[in-house]
Amino acid sequence: MKTIQAKMHNSISWAIFTGLAALFLFQGVPVRSGDATFPKAMDNVTVRQGESATLRCTVDNRVTRVAWLNRSTILYAGNDKWCLDPRVVLLTNTKTQYSIEIQNVDIYDEGPYTCSVQTDNHPKTSRVHLIVQVSPKIIEISSDISINEGSNISLTCIATGRPEPTVTWRHISPTAVGFMSEDEYLEIQGITRAQSGDYECSASNDVAAPVVRRVKVTVNYPPYISEAKSTGVAVGQKGTLQCEASAVPSAEFQWYKDDKRLVGGQKRVKVENRPFLSKLIFFNVSEHDYGNYTCVASNNLGHTNASITLFEINEPTSSALFQEEKTTAMTPWKAPGAVSEVNNGTSRRAGCIWLLPLLILHLLLKF
């Protein structure tokens, strides 16, 4: 009977204490400057989302009752747990310290926590503020975009975090310098082909590494021919006319001669197309092939053309080459100070003997 009465008395005492503690907390009653230094809580506690937060309260042997409260909710009173949250556990309850731990902290755990003690039937409180930091997260960003040159675009990048993250935009390009925007929005007026490529949004708040996302911007423009050079080829040789054009989307190429379109599949002529490049190949050039050709490059935004000439060049004939080499070979070499004896038979025979190996070598190389 006495045990039951003691438990009832203890429960009533706790109820009165916690009720007074909650009342003091609700009314915002602070510890008076003339009071003892206890209960003494920690400074503000800062943790990252997902980590554990430890709340400590320094006490001494004059304390008869102690509790931790969150706003008007009692978390622990002595060794008794009053809240249902399994993440809140009691760490220490000694004559010098009373501490609890909140595991896997989330943003809704942020706020004031109060250590309340009772000494000589007078409740006293000390407050600590829990600050929860959250890593930056990009929750909304523009999709990849394809737009015609000269148009205006607006890119959006929305990020969350605690503290609020700083959002920046930059163009991933060898010629780009610094940030294009230090805001959630990036506006580009009259975009040019040089501004196409990847745009990077970065959100940072020093809690964790910056979060980065990219948007690909494709700028469409009509073709322009960057290279179209005339070529000289001899009759019977292989010749190639080349036409290079830049365009987005890629250009389609066509070749014309005298208003007649040339197509691949012919015996002596082949059209070879690649992105940004077209070749007109002649396998065995004839007199009929010489003349002006037109390269036409087009896409859905426009077209352009260039005139290219296949002209004839003359190659030296084999007989002319042989005559030139023969003349050179038959001319004797005279050393400085040498005397030519036209009527001297011995000199003539020596000259013939000297020329004979050279003639044999020439004939071997020729045939």
Short mmCIF file of N, CA, C and O in Angstrom, two decimals, residues 5 24 51 62 65 133 148 196 207 256 269 275 288 294 309 332:
data_model
loop_
_atom_site.label_atom_id
_atom_site.label_comp_id
_atom_site.label_asym_id
_atom_site.label_seq_id
_atom_site.Cartn_x
_atom_site.Cartn_y
_atom_site.Cartn_z
N GLN A 5 1.22 4.24 -2.91
CA GLN A 5 1.08 5.65 -2.56
C GLN A 5 2.32 6.46 -2.97
O GLN A 5 2.21 7.58 -3.45
N PHE A 24 6.19 27.74 -17.61
CA PHE A 24 7.27 28.72 -17.65
C PHE A 24 7.81 28.87 -19.06
O PHE A 24 8.10 29.97 -19.53
N GLU A 51 22.15 13.87 -39.70
CA GLU A 51 23.09 13.60 -38.62
C GLU A 51 22.36 13.53 -37.27
O GLU A 51 21.14 13.70 -37.20
N ARG A 62 22.05 20.19 -6.35
CA ARG A 62 20.87 20.86 -5.81
C ARG A 62 19.62 20.60 -6.63
O ARG A 62 18.53 20.96 -6.24
N ARG A 65 14.62 17.82 -9.81
CA ARG A 65 13.88 17.39 -10.99
C ARG A 65 14.52 18.03 -12.22
O ARG A 65 14.99 19.17 -12.18
N GLN A 133 21.08 22.25 -40.92
CA GLN A 133 21.56 22.65 -42.23
C GLN A 133 21.18 21.58 -43.26
O GLN A 133 21.24 20.38 -42.96
N ASN A 148 16.44 29.08 -82.90
CA ASN A 148 17.05 29.69 -84.06
C ASN A 148 17.90 30.89 -83.66
O ASN A 148 17.60 31.60 -82.70
N SER A 196 26.04 28.77 -78.49
CA SER A 196 25.47 27.42 -78.35
C SER A 196 26.38 26.58 -77.45
O SER A 196 27.53 26.93 -77.18
N VAL A 207 27.40 23.86 -47.08
CA VAL A 207 27.06 22.71 -46.24
C VAL A 207 27.65 21.44 -46.84
O VAL A 207 28.14 20.56 -46.15
N TYR A 256 26.13 20.70 -109.25
CA TYR A 256 25.56 21.00 -110.57
C TYR A 256 26.68 21.38 -111.53
O TYR A 256 27.70 21.96 -111.14
N VAL A 269 32.29 9.36 -112.12
CA VAL A 269 32.06 10.44 -111.16
C VAL A 269 31.35 9.89 -109.92
O VAL A 269 30.43 9.08 -110.03
N PRO A 275 28.94 14.96 -92.91
CA PRO A 275 28.51 16.19 -92.22
C PRO A 275 29.51 17.32 -92.46
O PRO A 275 30.71 17.13 -92.25
N HIS A 288 35.99 16.58 -121.42
CA HIS A 288 34.59 16.93 -121.19
C HIS A 288 34.33 17.35 -119.74
O HIS A 288 33.37 18.07 -119.48
N THR A 294 28.94 23.93 -109.53
CA THR A 294 28.28 24.67 -108.45
C THR A 294 27.96 23.71 -107.31
O THR A 294 27.32 22.67 -107.51
N THR A 309 35.94 25.52 -110.02
CA THR A 309 36.39 25.19 -111.37
C THR A 309 37.35 24.01 -111.34
O THR A 309 38.27 23.97 -110.53
N PRO A 332 79.78 16.41 -122.13
CA PRO A 332 80.88 16.00 -121.26
C PRO A 332 81.18 17.06 -120.22
O PRO A 332 80.98 18.24 -120.43
#
